[in-house]
Short mmCIF file of C-alpha atoms in Angstrom, two decimals:
data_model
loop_
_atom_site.label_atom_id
_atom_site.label_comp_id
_atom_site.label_asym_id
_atom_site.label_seq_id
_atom_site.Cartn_x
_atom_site.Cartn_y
_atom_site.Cartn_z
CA UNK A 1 -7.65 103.24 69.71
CA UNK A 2 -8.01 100.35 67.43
CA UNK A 3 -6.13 99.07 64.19
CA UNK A 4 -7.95 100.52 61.03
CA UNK A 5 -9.22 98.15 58.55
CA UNK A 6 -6.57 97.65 55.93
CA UNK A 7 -8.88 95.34 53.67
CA UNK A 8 -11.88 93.70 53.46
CA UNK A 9 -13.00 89.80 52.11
CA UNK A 10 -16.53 89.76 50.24
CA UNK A 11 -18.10 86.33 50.27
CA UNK A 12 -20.25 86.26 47.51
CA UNK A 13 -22.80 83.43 45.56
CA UNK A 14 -21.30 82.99 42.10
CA UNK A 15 -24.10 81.38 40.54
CA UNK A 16 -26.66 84.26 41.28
CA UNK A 17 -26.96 86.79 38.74
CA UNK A 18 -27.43 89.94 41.50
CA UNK A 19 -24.63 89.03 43.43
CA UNK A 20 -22.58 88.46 40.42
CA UNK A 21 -23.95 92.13 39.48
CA UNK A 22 -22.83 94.01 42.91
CA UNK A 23 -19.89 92.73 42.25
CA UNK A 24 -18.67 93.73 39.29
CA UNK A 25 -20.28 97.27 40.90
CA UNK A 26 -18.04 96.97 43.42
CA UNK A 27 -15.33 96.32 41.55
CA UNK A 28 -15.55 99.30 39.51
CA UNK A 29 -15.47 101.85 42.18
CA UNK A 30 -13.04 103.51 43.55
CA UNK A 31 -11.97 101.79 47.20
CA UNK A 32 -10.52 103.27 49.77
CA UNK A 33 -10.52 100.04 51.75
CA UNK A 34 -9.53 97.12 49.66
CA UNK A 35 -12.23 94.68 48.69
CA UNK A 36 -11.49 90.89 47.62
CA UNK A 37 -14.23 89.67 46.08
CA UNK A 38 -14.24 85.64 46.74
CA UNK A 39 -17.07 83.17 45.84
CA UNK A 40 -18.71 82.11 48.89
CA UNK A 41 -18.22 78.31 50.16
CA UNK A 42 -15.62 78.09 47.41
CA UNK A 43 -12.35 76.28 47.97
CA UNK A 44 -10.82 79.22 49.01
CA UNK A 45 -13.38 80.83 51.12
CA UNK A 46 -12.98 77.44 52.80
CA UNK A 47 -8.97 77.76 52.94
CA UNK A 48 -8.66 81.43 53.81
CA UNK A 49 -11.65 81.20 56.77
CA UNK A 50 -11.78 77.19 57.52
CA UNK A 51 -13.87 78.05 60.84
CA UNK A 52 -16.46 80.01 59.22
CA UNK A 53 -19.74 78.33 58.51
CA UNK A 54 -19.62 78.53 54.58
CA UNK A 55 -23.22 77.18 54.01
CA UNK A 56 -24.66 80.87 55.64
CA UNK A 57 -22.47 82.52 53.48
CA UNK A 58 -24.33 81.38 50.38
CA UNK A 59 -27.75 82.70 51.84
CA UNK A 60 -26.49 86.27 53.21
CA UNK A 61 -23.65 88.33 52.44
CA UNK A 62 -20.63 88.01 54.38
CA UNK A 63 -17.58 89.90 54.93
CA UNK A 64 -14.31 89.43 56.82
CA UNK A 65 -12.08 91.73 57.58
CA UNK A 66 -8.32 91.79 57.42
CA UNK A 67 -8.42 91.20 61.56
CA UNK A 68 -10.85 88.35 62.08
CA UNK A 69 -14.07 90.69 61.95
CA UNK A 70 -16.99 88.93 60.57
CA UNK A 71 -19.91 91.38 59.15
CA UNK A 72 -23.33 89.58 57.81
CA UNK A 73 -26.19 90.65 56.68
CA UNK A 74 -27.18 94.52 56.25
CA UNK A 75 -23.88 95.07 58.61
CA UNK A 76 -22.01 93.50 55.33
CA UNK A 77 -23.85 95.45 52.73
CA UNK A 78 -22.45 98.84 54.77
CA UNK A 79 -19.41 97.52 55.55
CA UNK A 80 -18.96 97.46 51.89
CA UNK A 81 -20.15 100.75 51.46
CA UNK A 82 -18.10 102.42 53.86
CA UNK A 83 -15.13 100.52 52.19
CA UNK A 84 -15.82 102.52 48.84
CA UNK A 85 -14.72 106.56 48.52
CA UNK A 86 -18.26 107.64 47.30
CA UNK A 87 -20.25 106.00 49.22
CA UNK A 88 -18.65 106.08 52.67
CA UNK A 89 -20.75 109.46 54.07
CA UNK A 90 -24.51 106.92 52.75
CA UNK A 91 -22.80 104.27 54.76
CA UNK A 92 -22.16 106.31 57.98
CA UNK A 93 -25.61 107.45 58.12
CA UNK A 94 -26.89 103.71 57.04
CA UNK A 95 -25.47 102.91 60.37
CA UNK A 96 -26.87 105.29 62.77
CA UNK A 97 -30.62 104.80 64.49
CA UNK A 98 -32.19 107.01 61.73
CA UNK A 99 -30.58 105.32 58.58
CA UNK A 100 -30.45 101.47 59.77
CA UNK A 101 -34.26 100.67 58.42
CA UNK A 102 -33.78 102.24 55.00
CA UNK A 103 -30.40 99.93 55.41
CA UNK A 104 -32.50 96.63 56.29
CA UNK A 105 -35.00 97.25 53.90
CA UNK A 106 -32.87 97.25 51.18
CA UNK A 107 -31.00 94.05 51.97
CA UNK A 108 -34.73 92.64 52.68
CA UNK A 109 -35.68 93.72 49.12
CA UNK A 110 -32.13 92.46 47.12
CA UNK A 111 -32.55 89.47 49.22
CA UNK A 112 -36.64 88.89 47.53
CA UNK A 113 -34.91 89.97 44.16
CA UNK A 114 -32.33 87.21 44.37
CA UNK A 115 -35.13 84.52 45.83
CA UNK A 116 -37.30 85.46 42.66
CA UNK A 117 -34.98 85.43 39.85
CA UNK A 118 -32.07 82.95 41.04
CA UNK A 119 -31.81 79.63 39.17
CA UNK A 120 -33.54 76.90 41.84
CA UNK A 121 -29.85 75.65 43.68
CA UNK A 122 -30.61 71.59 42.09
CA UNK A 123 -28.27 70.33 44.53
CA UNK A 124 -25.24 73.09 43.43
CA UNK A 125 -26.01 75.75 46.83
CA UNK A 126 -25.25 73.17 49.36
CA UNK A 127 -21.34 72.96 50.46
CA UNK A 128 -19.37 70.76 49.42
CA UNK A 129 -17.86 68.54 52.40
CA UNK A 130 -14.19 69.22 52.77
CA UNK A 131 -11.61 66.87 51.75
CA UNK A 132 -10.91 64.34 53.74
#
């Protein structure tokens, strides 16, 4: 039997307005897994997970868990869900055969959302080269 999950990292774009939106969402719900809510390819996305690559965590969500497990994409978006108490039984389904399109569909459509109404990047989306 594996370890349970004891908490979960979101990597998230500060400077777009949905992602800022989830989460604050996020925040306010009640969690039965811990979520830490860091700003992707920040400096301390970079110190906590200095192997991941931090540029594809400003174009899809990411999330680490507590043991090394990486979740992108539509796996992320569950992952979160499953983390929070109310949502847990919609992320369960979102992860079998019958609920995994209506799962991709809607990261598909937040990710169009967030291409149409983010500020153009100007330089400020790529990451920053580490110290050195």
């Amino acid at each position: 039997m594996g370890i349970p999950v004891a908490g979960l990292t979101v990597l998230y774009d500060a400077q777009c307005p949905l992602c800022v939106h989830l989460r604050r969402w996020l925040l306010r719900q009640r969690q039965l897994v811990p979520l830490d809510l860091v700003p992707a390819a920040s400096a301390e996305a970079r110190r906590r997970f200095p192997d991941l690559d931090h540029g594809s965590t400003l174009r899809e969500i990411t999330v680490i868990g507590d043991r090394g497990q990486v979740y992108r994409s539509t796996a992320a978006w569950i992952v979160c869900l499953w983390a929070l108490a109310e949502h847990r039984p919609k992320a369960h389904w979102l992860s079998t055969p019958a609920g995994q399109p209506f799962a991709r569909v809607t990261v598909l459509a937040a990710a169009k959302y967030r291409e149409l109404t983010a500020a153009p990047c100007e330089g400020r989306c790529e990451v920053p080269a580490p110290p050195g």
